[in-house]
Coordinates of C-alpha atoms in Angstrom, one line a residue:
X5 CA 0.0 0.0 0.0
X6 CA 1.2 3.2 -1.6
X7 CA 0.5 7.0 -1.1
X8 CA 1.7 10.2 -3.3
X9 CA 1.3 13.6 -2.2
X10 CA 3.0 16.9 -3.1
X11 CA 4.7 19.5 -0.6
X12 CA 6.5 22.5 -1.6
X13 CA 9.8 21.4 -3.3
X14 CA 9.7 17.2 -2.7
X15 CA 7.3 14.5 -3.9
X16 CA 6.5 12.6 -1.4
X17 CA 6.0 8.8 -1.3
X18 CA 3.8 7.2 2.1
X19 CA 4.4 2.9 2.8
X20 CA 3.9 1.3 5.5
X21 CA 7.2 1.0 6.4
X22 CA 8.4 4.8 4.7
X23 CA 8.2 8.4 4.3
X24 CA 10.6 8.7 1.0
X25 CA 10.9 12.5 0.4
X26 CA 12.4 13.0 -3.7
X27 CA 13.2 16.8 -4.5
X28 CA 11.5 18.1 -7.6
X29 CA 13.8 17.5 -10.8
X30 CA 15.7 20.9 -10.8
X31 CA 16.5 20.6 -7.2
X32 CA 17.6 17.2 -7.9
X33 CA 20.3 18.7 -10.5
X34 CA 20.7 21.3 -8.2
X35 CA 22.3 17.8 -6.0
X36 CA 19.0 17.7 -3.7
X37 CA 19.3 13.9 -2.8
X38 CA 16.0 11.5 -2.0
X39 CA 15.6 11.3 1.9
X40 CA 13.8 8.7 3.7
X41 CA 12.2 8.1 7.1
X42 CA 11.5 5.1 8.9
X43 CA 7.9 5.1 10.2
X44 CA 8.6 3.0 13.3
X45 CA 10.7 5.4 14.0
X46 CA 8.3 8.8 13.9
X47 CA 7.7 10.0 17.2
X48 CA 6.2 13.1 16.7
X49 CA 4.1 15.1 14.2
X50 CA 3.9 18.4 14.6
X51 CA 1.8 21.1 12.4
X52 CA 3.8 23.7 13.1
X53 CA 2.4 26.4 10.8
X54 CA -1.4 26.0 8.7
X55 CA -1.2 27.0 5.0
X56 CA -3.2 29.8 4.4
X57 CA -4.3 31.4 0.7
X58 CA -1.0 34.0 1.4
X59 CA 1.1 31.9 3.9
X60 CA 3.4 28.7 3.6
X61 CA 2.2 25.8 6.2
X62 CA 4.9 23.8 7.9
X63 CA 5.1 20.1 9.6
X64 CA 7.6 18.8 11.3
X65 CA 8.0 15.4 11.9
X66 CA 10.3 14.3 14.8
X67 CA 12.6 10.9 15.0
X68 CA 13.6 8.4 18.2
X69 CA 17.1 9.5 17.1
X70 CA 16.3 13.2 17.8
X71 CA 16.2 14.6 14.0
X72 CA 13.7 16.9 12.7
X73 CA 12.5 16.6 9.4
X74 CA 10.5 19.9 8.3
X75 CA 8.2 19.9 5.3
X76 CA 6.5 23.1 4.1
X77 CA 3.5 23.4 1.9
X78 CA 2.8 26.1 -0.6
X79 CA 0.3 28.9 0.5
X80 CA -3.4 27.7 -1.1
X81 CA -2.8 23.9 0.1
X82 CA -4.5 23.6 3.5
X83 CA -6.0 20.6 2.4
X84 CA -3.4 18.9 0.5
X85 CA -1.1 19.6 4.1
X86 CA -4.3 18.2 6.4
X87 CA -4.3 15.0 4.1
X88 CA -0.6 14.1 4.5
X89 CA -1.0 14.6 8.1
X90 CA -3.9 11.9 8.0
X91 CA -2.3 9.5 5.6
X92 CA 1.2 9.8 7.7
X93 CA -1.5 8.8 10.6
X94 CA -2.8 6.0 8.9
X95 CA 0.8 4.4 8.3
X96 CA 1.4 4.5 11.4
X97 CA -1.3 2.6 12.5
X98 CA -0.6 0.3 9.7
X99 CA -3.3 1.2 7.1
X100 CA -3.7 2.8 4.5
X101 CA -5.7 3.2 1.6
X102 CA -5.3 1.3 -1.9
X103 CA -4.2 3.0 -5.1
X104 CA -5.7 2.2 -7.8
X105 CA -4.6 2.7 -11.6
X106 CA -6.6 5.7 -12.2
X107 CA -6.3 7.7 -8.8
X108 CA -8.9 9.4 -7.2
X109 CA -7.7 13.6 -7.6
X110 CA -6.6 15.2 -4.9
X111 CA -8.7 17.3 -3.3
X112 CA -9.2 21.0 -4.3
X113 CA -6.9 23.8 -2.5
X114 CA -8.4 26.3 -0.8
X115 CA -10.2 29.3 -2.4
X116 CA -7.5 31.6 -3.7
X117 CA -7.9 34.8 -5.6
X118 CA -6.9 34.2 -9.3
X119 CA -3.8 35.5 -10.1
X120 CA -4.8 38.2 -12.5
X121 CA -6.7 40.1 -9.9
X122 CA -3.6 39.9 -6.8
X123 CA -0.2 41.6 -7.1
X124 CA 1.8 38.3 -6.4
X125 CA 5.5 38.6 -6.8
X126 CA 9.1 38.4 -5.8
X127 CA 11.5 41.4 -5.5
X128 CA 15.0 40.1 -5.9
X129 CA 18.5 41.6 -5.5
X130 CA 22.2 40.6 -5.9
X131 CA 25.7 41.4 -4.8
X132 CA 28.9 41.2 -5.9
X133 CA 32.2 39.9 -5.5
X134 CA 34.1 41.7 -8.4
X135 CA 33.1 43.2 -11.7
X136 CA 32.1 40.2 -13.3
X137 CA 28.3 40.1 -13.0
X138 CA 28.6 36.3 -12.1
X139 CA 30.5 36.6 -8.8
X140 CA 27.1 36.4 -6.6
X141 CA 28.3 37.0 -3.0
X142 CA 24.0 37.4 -1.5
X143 CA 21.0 36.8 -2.8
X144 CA 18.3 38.5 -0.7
X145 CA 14.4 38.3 -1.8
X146 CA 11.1 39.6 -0.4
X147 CA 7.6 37.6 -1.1
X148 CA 4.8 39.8 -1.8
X149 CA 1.1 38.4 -1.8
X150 CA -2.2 40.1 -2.3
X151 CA -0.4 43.7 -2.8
X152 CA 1.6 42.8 0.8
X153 CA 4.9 41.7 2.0
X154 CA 4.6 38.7 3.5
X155 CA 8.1 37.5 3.9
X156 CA 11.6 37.8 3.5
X157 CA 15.2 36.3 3.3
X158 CA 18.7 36.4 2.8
X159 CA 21.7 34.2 1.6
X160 CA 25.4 34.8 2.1
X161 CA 27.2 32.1 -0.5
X162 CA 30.6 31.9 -1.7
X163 CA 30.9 33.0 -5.4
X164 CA 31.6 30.5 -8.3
X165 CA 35.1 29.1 -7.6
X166 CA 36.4 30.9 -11.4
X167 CA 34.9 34.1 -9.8
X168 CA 35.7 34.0 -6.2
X169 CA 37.8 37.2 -5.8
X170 CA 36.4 39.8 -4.0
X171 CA 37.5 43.8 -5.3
X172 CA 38.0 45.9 -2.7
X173 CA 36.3 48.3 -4.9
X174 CA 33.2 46.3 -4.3
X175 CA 33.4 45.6 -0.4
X176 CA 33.5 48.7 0.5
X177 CA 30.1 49.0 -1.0
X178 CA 28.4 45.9 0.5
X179 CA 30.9 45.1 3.3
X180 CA 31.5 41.2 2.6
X181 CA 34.4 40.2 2.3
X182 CA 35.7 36.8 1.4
X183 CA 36.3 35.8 5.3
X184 CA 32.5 36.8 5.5
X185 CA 31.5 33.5 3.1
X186 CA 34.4 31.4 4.0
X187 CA 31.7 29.1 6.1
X188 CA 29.0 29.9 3.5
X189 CA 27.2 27.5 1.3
X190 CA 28.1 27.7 -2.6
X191 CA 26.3 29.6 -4.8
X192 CA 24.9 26.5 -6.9
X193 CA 23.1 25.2 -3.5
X194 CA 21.9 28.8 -2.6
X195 CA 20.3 29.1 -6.4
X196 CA 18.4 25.9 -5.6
X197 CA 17.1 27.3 -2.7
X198 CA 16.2 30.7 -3.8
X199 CA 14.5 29.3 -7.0
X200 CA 12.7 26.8 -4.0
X201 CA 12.0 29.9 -2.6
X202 CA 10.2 31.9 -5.5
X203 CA 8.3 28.7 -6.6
X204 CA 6.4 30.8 -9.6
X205 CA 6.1 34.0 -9.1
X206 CA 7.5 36.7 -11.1
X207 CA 10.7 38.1 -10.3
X208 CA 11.2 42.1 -9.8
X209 CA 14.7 43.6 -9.3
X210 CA 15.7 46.7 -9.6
X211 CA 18.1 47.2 -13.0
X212 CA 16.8 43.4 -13.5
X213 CA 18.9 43.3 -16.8
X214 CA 21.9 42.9 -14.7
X215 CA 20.3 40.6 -11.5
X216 CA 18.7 38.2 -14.1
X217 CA 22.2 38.5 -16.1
X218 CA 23.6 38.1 -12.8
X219 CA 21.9 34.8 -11.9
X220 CA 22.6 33.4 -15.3
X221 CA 26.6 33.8 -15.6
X222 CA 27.0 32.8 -11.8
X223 CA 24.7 29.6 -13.0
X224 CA 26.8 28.8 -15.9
X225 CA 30.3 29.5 -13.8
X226 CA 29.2 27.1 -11.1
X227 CA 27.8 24.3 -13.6
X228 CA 24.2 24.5 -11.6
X229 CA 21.0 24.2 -13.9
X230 CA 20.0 27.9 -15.0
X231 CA 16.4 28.8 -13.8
X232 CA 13.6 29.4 -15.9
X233 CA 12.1 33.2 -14.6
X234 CA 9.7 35.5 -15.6
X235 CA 10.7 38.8 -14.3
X236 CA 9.9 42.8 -14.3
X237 CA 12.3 45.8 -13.5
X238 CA 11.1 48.4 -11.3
X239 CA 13.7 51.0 -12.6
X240 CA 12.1 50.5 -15.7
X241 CA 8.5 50.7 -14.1
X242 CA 9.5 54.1 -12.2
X243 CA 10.5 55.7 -15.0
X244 CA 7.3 54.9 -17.2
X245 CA 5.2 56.0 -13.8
X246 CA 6.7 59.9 -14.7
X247 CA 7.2 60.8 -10.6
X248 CA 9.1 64.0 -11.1
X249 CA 12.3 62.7 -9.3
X250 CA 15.5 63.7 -9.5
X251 CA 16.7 60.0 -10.2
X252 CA 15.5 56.9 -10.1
X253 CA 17.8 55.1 -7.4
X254 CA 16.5 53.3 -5.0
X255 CA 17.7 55.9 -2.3
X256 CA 16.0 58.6 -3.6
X257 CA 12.5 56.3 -5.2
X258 CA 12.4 55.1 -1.3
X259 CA 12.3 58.6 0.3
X260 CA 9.7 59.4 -2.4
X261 CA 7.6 56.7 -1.5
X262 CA 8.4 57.1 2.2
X263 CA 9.9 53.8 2.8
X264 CA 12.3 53.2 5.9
X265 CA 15.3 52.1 3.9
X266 CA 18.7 51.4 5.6
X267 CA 21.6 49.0 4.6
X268 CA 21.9 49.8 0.9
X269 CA 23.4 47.4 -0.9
X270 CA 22.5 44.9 1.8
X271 CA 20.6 42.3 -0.8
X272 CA 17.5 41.6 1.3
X273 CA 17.5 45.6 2.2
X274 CA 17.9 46.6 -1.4
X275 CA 14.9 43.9 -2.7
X276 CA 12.8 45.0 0.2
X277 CA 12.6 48.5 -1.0
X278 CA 12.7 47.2 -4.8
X279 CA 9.2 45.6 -3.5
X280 CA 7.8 48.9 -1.7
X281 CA 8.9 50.9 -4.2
X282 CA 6.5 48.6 -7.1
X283 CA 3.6 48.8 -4.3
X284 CA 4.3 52.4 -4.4
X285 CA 3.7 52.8 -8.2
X286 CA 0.6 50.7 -8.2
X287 CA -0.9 52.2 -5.5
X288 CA 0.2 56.0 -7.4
X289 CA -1.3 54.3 -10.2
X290 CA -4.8 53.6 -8.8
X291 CA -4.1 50.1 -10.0
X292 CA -5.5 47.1 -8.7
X293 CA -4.8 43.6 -10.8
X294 CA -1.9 41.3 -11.1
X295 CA 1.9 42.2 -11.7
X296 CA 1.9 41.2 -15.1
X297 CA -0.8 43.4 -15.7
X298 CA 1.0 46.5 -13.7
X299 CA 3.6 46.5 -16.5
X300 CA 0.9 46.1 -19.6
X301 CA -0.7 48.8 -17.4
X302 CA 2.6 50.9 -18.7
X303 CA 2.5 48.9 -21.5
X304 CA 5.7 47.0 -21.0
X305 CA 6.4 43.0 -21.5
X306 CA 8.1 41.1 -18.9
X307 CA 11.2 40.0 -19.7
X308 CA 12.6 36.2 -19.1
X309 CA 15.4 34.3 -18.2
X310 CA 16.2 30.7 -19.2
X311 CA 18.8 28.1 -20.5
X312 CA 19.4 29.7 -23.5
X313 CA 19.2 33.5 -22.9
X314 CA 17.9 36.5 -20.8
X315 CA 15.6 38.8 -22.9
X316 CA 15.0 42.1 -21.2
X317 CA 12.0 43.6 -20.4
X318 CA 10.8 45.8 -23.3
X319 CA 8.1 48.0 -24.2
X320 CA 5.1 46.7 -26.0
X321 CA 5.4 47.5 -29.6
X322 CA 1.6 48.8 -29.7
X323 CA 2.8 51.7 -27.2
X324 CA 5.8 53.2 -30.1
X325 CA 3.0 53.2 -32.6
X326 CA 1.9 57.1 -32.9
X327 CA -1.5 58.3 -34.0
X328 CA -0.7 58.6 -37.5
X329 CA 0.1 55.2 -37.7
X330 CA -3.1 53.6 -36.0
X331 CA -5.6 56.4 -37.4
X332 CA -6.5 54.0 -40.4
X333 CA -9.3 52.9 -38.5
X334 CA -12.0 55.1 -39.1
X335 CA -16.0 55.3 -38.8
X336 CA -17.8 55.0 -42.1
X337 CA -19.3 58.9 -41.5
X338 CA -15.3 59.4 -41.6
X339 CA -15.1 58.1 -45.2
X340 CA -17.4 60.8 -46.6
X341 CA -14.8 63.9 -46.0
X342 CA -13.8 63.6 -49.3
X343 CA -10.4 62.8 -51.3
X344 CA -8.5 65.8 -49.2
X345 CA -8.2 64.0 -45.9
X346 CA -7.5 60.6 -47.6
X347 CA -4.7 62.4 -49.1
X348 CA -3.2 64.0 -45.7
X349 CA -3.5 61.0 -43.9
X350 CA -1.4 59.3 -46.5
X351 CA 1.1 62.4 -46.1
X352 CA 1.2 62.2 -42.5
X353 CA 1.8 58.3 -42.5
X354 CA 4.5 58.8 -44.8
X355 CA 6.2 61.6 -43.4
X356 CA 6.0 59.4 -40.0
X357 CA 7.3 56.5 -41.8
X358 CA 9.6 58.5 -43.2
X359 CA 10.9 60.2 -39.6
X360 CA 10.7 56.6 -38.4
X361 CA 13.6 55.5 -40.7
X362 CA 15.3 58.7 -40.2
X363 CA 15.8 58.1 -36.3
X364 CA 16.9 54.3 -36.6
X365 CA 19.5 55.0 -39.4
X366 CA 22.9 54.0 -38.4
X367 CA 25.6 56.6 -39.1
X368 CA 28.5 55.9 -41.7
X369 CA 31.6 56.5 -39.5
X370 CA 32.5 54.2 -36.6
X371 CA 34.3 55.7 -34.1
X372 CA 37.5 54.1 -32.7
X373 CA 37.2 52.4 -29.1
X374 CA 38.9 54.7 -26.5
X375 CA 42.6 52.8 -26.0
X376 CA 42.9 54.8 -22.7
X377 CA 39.3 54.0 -21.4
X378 CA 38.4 52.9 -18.1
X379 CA 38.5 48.9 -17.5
X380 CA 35.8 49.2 -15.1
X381 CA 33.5 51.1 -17.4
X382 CA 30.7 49.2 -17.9
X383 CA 30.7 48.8 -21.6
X384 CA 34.7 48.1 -21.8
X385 CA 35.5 45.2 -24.0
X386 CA 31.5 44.5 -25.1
X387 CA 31.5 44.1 -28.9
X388 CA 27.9 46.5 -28.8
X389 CA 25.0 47.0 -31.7
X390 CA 22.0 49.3 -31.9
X391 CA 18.5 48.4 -33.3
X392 CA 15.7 50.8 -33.5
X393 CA 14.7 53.7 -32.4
X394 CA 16.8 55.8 -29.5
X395 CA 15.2 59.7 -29.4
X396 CA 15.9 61.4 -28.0
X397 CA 19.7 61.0 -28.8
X398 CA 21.7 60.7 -32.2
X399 CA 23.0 57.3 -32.7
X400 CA 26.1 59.1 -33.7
X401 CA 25.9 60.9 -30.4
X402 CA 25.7 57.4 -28.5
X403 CA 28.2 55.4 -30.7
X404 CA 31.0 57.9 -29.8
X405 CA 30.1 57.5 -25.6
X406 CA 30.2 53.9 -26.0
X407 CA 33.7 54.4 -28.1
X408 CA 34.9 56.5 -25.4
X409 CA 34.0 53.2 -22.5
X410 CA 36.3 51.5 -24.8
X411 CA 33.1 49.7 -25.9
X412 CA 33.6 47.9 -29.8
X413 CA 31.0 49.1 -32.1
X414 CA 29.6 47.0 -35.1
X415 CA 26.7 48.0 -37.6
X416 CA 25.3 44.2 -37.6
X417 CA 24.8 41.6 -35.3
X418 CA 27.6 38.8 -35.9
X419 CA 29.1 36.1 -33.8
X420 CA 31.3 38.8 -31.8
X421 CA 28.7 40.4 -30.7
X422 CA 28.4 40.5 -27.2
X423 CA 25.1 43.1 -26.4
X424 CA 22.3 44.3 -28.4
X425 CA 20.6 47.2 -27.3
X426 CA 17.2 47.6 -28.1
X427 CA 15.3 51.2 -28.9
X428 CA 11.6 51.3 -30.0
X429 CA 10.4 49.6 -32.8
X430 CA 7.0 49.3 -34.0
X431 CA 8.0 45.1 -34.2
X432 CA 11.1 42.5 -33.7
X433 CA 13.9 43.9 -36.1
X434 CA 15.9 41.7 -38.0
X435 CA 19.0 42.7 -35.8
X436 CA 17.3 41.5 -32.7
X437 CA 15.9 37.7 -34.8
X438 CA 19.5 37.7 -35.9
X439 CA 20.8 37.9 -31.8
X440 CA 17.9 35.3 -31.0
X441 CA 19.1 33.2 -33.6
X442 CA 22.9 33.4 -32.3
X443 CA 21.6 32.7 -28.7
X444 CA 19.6 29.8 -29.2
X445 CA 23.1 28.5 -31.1
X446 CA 24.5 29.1 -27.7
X447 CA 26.2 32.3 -28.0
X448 CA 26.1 34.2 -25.0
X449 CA 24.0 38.0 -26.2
X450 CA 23.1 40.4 -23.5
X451 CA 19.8 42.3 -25.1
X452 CA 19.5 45.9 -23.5
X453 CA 17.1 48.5 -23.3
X454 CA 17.6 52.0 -24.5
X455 CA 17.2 53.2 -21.0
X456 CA 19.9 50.3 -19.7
X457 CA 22.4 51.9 -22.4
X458 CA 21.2 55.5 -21.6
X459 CA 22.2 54.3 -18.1
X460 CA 25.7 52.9 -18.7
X461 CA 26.9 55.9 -20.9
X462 CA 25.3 58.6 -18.0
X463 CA 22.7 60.3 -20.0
X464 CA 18.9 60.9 -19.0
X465 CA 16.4 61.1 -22.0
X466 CA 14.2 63.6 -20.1
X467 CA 16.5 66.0 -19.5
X468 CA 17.1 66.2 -23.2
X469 CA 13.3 66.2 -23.7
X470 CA 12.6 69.2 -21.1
X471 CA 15.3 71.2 -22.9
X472 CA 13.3 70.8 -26.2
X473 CA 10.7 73.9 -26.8
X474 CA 7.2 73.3 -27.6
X475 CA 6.9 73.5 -30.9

């Protein structure tokens, strides 16, 4: 006699004579190994915690030789946690009930709100060894349910052993130190359980370009599986929220929103206020729905990270599209004005079509890369392309600050390239199918956002924008 039942992370398998706990496969790669428990030898079971819609539940099962095994169950499963707690009961007392081929189905969870009407999510930051993105030195995350923070934690972990050193440049920022993570577990068992942690919710970091890039190199240094995320920025977010800041740091976004923020650069500080700071916008917004509908709300898709790339999060292509361009659907009454306004809108789609062009042409000359540039400037070394559209600035303008980082510019995406950066565009261009094709041939592309290149080369669209007069 034989029962299944699923807790958060493990199957788990109920005989007479054993509790056999197996983690799910990507913990199993992760090098989560099977566990077992003698039922003879169960003193104690203990629910600890109740699952709730928003809360994890917890048992914990103690052993004659003193060991505590905890399980936890995912928030929703109240029922699923009561029914292992019965069938554990049952083996005990040496019955339980028969399996048949076609199982009876578990029983329903509790009532939850559907995800498209609750702001579920996970606000996620990194920190840094060195200057390679990959050297993870803390993880921290916050768990937000229903539009509320429910929880939150933090992991030390000592960096992939090919990106262990630790730039005194970068301690001084976040204070750890390799002596801080000598006793640490490795990143690859920390990644296992962070991802544990998540379970699915979408990921929000602040910058997520570099914490999802971040997670990915680290992933691929250590040899651990790469994670599978759906994930949001909430720099990216702020700025599309227009909140008259001076910046959009999370210093100065948290004293906007009022948030007690201390410890910057402290991970589970710095993706606590990453979390407020989202609840901030939504609440500004008058928005009430899920957090993938907060970023269509701003008309933005969420980016993803997986095996074979991370694509950034990028504005919807409907949201470049100007009036011009989307006034071709008109009411029949419209059709009677006569042969005049047919022939203005056709001017105006042109000359938009025309400006269109005009912005995302790429300039003849290619400037030199700066042989006395910074090493630590972030765009040193990248072999860099531009698609689409990046107004307010002159791709000229932008091509000689990223010559200056001692960044390498090219006209087409090739198998040097390094990072695409990505303005708007009224669909995918054939640069960015070109980078896609390269990645999924395993070539390792970072795809940016205009505002994420803006960023590394220290310029700030609306300042240009402001200067501009009304005409």
């Amino acid at each position: 006699m034989t029962a299944h039942i699923r807790a958060h992370g493990v199957e788990l398998e109920i005989t007479l004579q054993h509790l056999i706990m197996r983690p799910t496969v990507l913990l199993a790669a992760l090098g989560q190994e099977a566990r077992s428990l003698d039922i003879a030898e169960i003193t104690t079971v203990e629910l600890s915690e109740q699952a709730t819609a928003f809360q994890h539940g917890t048992v914990r099962i103690h052993s004659a030789q003193g060991t505590i095994t905890e399980l936890t169950f995912s928030p929703g499963t109240a029922q699923r946690q009561q029914r292992f707690l019965d069938l554990l009961q049952q083996a005990q007392m040496g019955s339980l009930p028969d399996e048949h081929p076609d199982p009876e189905p578990e029983p329903q969870e509790e009532p939850q709100r559907e995800e498209e009407h609750e702001l579920n999510f996970a606000a996620l930051d990194v920190e840094t060894a060195n200057s390679d993105w990959g050297s993870i030195c803390q993880i921290g995350v916050a768990i937000v349910r229903a539009g509320v923070v429910v929880d939150k934690r933090s992991w030390l972990c000592q960096p992939p052993a090919s990106l262990s050193y630790f730039d005194p440049m970068n301690t001084a920022i976040h204070h750890i130190t390799a002596e801080t993570v000598v006793d640490e577990p490795p990143f690859a068992q920390v990644l296992g359980e962070v991802v544990e942690y998540i379970g699915d919710l979408i990921v929000i970091a602040h910058n997520a370009q570099f914490d999802m890039t971040a997670l990915r190199r680290a992933a691929q240094a250590a040899g651990a599986p790469i994670p599978t995320l759906a994930f949001g920025c909430s720099l990216t977010l702020s700025r599309a929220a227009h909140l008259g800041v001076e910046n959009h740091k999370l210093p100065t976004l948290a004293q906007f929103f009022q948030i007690d923020f201390h410890d910057h650069h402290d991970a589970c500080a710095d993706a606590l206020a990453c979390a407020e700071i989202v609840l901030g916008i939504a609440q500004k917004a008058h928005y009430e729905g899920s957090i993938r509908g907060l970023y269509e709300h701003f008309h933005f898709n969420l980016g993803s990270l997986n095996a074979d790339r991370v694509y950034p999060v990028l504005k919807q292509p409907s949201a470049y599209i100007t009036d011009d361009a989307t006034s071709n659907a008109h009411s029949a009454d419209d059709s009677t004005a006569g042969s005049r306004v047919g022939k203005e809108k056709h001017e105006n789609n042109s000359r938009h079509n025309r400006n269109k062009w005009e912005k995302a042409a790429t300039p003849e000359i290619i400037p030199q890369p700066n042989e006395h540039a910074d090493p630590q400037a972030p765009l040193f070394g990248q072999c860099i392309t531009l698609t689409g559209d990046f107004s307010p600035f002159d791709k000229a303008v932008l091509w000689e600050k990223i010559a200056y980082q001692g960044g390498i510019i090219a006209k087409n995406v090739t198998k040097k390239t390094t990072l695409l950066a990505i303005g708007a565009w009224e669909s995918i261009t054939t640069k960015q199918k070109r980078a896609e094709e390269l990645i999924g041939k395993g070539q390792d592309i970072t795809m940016w956002t205009s505002r994420e290149l803006f960023d590394a080369l220290g310029l700030d669209p609306t300042q240009i924008e402001e200067e501009q007069p009304p005409f």
